[in-house]
């Protein structure tokens, strides 16, 4: 090993950041396995949540189940990187996501009333896109997207509020003030 090669035997002095703020923790409080799992699993779980959102749009629960799966991905990131890591990867604050989700779901629920339909009525639109073929759009996808944003916002808000108390208690215990 030359002097320019990184010292891979020291986990408490990483040469690259696996997660945005996970490197701030001390070596004894870090889990290499959990950081590696989060790095691999997080994007995969988010893709799965978006798949559930789109696949379930004409069946019950697409937005709710997709939002719960995405929320669990953010919980995994929180376990590894803490509150600052979740704040760094989501550009919107959780109350904004909650408000956007509620607004989108409400508009999608009441919009059919303007066109002579019933409350929460769904319509199917089919069209052909060049290169993609025939695409089917179900208007309930808008409601599911609102529910998805609402669930993700609530999970992020819970992590932010409850997680800050947990981190404060852990810091106080580490300093011996407890």
Tab-separated table of C-alpha atoms in Angstrom:
chain	number	residue	atom	x	y	z
A	1	UNK	CA	0.000	0.000	0.000
A	2	UNK	CA	1.430	3.349	-0.987
A	3	UNK	CA	0.969	6.556	0.962
A	4	UNK	CA	-1.573	7.754	-1.609
A	5	UNK	CA	-3.846	4.705	-1.199
A	6	UNK	CA	-6.673	5.076	1.315
A	7	UNK	CA	-6.394	3.155	4.556
A	8	UNK	CA	-9.339	0.756	4.232
A	9	UNK	CA	-8.683	-0.813	7.627
A	10	UNK	CA	-9.817	2.320	9.476
A	11	UNK	CA	-13.581	2.618	9.320
A	12	UNK	CA	-13.703	5.633	11.619
A	13	UNK	CA	-11.764	7.733	9.074
A	14	UNK	CA	-13.590	7.234	5.770
A	15	UNK	CA	-12.133	8.578	2.580
A	16	UNK	CA	-15.510	9.012	0.903
A	17	UNK	CA	-18.994	9.729	2.165
A	18	UNK	CA	-21.384	6.816	1.769
A	19	UNK	CA	-24.323	8.859	2.925
A	20	UNK	CA	-24.630	12.600	3.250
A	21	UNK	CA	-24.153	12.867	6.999
A	22	UNK	CA	-23.347	9.349	8.160
A	23	UNK	CA	-19.651	10.228	8.241
A	24	UNK	CA	-20.223	12.573	11.200
A	25	UNK	CA	-20.768	9.702	13.597
A	26	UNK	CA	-17.899	8.211	15.530
A	27	UNK	CA	-16.451	4.910	14.367
A	28	UNK	CA	-17.939	2.924	17.262
A	29	UNK	CA	-21.433	4.251	16.559
A	30	UNK	CA	-21.365	3.425	12.857
A	31	UNK	CA	-22.409	0.221	11.213
A	32	UNK	CA	-20.645	-0.482	7.954
A	33	UNK	CA	-23.172	-3.188	7.093
A	34	UNK	CA	-26.132	-0.880	7.693
A	35	UNK	CA	-24.531	1.923	5.673
A	36	UNK	CA	-23.829	-0.433	2.795
A	37	UNK	CA	-27.359	-1.834	2.924
A	38	UNK	CA	-28.836	1.671	2.968
A	39	UNK	CA	-26.746	2.732	0.010
A	40	UNK	CA	-27.877	-0.259	-2.042
A	41	UNK	CA	-31.451	-0.632	-0.811
A	42	UNK	CA	-32.617	3.015	-0.613
A	43	UNK	CA	-32.861	3.749	-4.366
A	44	UNK	CA	-34.245	0.282	-5.034
A	45	UNK	CA	-36.993	0.709	-2.454
A	46	UNK	CA	-37.894	4.145	-3.844
A	47	UNK	CA	-38.231	2.662	-7.336
A	48	UNK	CA	-40.424	-0.086	-5.861
A	49	UNK	CA	-42.601	2.536	-4.158
A	50	UNK	CA	-43.090	4.429	-7.428
A	51	UNK	CA	-43.920	1.126	-9.140
A	52	UNK	CA	-46.556	0.442	-6.455
A	53	UNK	CA	-47.956	3.933	-7.005
A	54	UNK	CA	-48.355	3.401	-10.750
A	55	UNK	CA	-49.298	-0.283	-10.674
A	56	UNK	CA	-51.999	0.236	-8.087
A	57	UNK	CA	-53.634	3.276	-9.645
A	58	UNK	CA	-56.632	1.318	-10.930
A	59	UNK	CA	-56.765	-0.860	-7.819
A	60	UNK	CA	-57.163	0.175	-4.210
A	61	UNK	CA	-54.156	1.383	-2.246
A	62	UNK	CA	-51.549	2.320	-4.842
A	63	UNK	CA	-50.641	5.667	-3.296
A	64	UNK	CA	-50.945	4.468	0.275
A	65	UNK	CA	-48.829	1.338	-0.108
A	66	UNK	CA	-46.265	3.164	-2.252
A	67	UNK	CA	-46.056	5.968	0.305
A	68	UNK	CA	-45.531	3.515	3.152
A	69	UNK	CA	-42.753	1.745	1.257
A	70	UNK	CA	-41.070	5.082	0.450
A	71	UNK	CA	-41.453	6.097	4.095
A	72	UNK	CA	-39.646	2.949	5.189
A	73	UNK	CA	-36.795	3.816	2.833
A	74	UNK	CA	-36.479	7.194	4.562
A	75	UNK	CA	-36.573	5.480	7.959
A	76	UNK	CA	-33.636	3.332	6.845
A	77	UNK	CA	-31.731	6.452	5.803
A	78	UNK	CA	-32.560	8.029	9.159
A	79	UNK	CA	-31.208	5.012	11.052
A	80	UNK	CA	-27.899	5.321	9.244
A	81	UNK	CA	-27.413	9.050	8.791
A	82	UNK	CA	-29.685	10.688	11.325
A	83	UNK	CA	-32.013	13.618	10.929
A	84	UNK	CA	-29.575	15.685	8.878
A	85	UNK	CA	-29.313	12.975	6.222
A	86	UNK	CA	-33.068	12.847	5.620
A	87	UNK	CA	-33.207	16.642	5.535
A	88	UNK	CA	-30.421	16.753	2.970
A	89	UNK	CA	-31.996	14.309	0.515
A	90	UNK	CA	-35.497	15.803	0.525
A	91	UNK	CA	-35.501	19.354	-0.782
A	92	UNK	CA	-39.015	20.133	0.483
A	93	UNK	CA	-39.933	20.442	4.114
A	94	UNK	CA	-42.392	17.781	5.335
A	95	UNK	CA	-45.292	20.234	5.945
A	96	UNK	CA	-45.018	21.323	2.302
A	97	UNK	CA	-45.256	17.695	1.163
A	98	UNK	CA	-48.236	17.122	3.450
A	99	UNK	CA	-49.987	20.247	2.157
A	100	UNK	CA	-49.265	19.385	-1.479
A	101	UNK	CA	-50.572	15.848	-0.963
A	102	UNK	CA	-53.754	17.027	0.738
A	103	UNK	CA	-54.368	19.646	-1.945
A	104	UNK	CA	-53.780	17.210	-4.798
A	105	UNK	CA	-56.012	14.540	-3.247
A	106	UNK	CA	-58.797	17.041	-2.548
A	107	UNK	CA	-58.691	18.468	-6.072
A	108	UNK	CA	-58.731	14.962	-7.548
A	109	UNK	CA	-61.684	14.006	-5.365
A	110	UNK	CA	-63.842	17.036	-6.213
A	111	UNK	CA	-62.823	17.626	-9.856
A	112	UNK	CA	-65.299	15.075	-11.297
A	113	UNK	CA	-68.159	17.090	-9.756
A	114	UNK	CA	-67.328	19.959	-12.141
A	115	UNK	CA	-67.870	17.670	-15.141
A	116	UNK	CA	-71.133	16.123	-13.993
A	117	UNK	CA	-69.601	13.062	-12.359
A	118	UNK	CA	-69.719	11.851	-8.802
A	119	UNK	CA	-67.363	12.466	-5.932
A	120	UNK	CA	-64.140	10.409	-6.348
A	121	UNK	CA	-65.284	9.157	-9.768
A	122	UNK	CA	-62.483	7.851	-11.931
A	123	UNK	CA	-62.062	8.036	-15.683
A	124	UNK	CA	-59.780	6.131	-18.030
A	125	UNK	CA	-58.004	7.912	-20.869
A	126	UNK	CA	-56.139	5.993	-23.577
A	127	UNK	CA	-53.768	7.536	-26.070
A	128	UNK	CA	-50.862	6.503	-28.245
A	129	UNK	CA	-47.452	8.046	-27.723
A	130	UNK	CA	-44.758	7.763	-30.397
A	131	UNK	CA	-42.139	5.237	-29.362
A	132	UNK	CA	-44.054	4.160	-26.256
A	133	UNK	CA	-47.186	2.702	-27.784
A	134	UNK	CA	-50.596	2.862	-26.184
A	135	UNK	CA	-50.741	4.477	-22.751
A	136	UNK	CA	-53.638	4.169	-20.346
A	137	UNK	CA	-54.086	6.978	-17.814
A	138	UNK	CA	-56.530	6.540	-14.968
A	139	UNK	CA	-57.561	9.785	-13.287
A	140	UNK	CA	-57.430	8.138	-9.857
A	141	UNK	CA	-53.633	8.249	-10.235
A	142	UNK	CA	-53.833	11.938	-9.298
A	143	UNK	CA	-55.581	11.043	-6.024
A	144	UNK	CA	-53.058	8.263	-5.369
A	145	UNK	CA	-50.181	10.664	-5.996
A	146	UNK	CA	-51.659	13.047	-3.436
A	147	UNK	CA	-51.950	10.227	-0.896
A	148	UNK	CA	-48.359	9.162	-1.696
A	149	UNK	CA	-47.034	12.673	-1.023
A	150	UNK	CA	-49.122	12.921	2.146
A	151	UNK	CA	-47.789	9.632	3.571
A	152	UNK	CA	-44.163	10.448	2.716
A	153	UNK	CA	-44.567	13.910	4.269
A	154	UNK	CA	-46.038	12.471	7.470
A	155	UNK	CA	-43.227	9.914	7.805
A	156	UNK	CA	-40.566	12.588	7.237
A	157	UNK	CA	-42.286	14.887	9.743
A	158	UNK	CA	-42.372	12.098	12.329
A	159	UNK	CA	-38.694	11.397	11.762
A	160	UNK	CA	-37.892	15.084	12.090
A	161	UNK	CA	-39.847	15.688	15.289
A	162	UNK	CA	-39.402	12.389	17.094
A	163	UNK	CA	-35.895	11.872	15.786
A	164	UNK	CA	-34.645	15.201	17.104
A	165	UNK	CA	-35.675	14.187	20.623
A	166	UNK	CA	-33.992	10.805	20.297
A	167	UNK	CA	-30.794	12.396	19.000
A	168	UNK	CA	-30.820	14.992	21.801
A	169	UNK	CA	-31.208	12.231	24.410
A	170	UNK	CA	-28.383	10.232	22.821
A	171	UNK	CA	-26.103	13.278	22.771
A	172	UNK	CA	-26.893	14.064	26.419
A	173	UNK	CA	-26.204	10.444	27.399
A	174	UNK	CA	-22.904	10.524	25.507
A	175	UNK	CA	-21.847	13.633	27.407
A	176	UNK	CA	-22.853	11.971	30.710
A	177	UNK	CA	-25.590	14.471	31.515
A	178	UNK	CA	-28.265	11.859	31.964
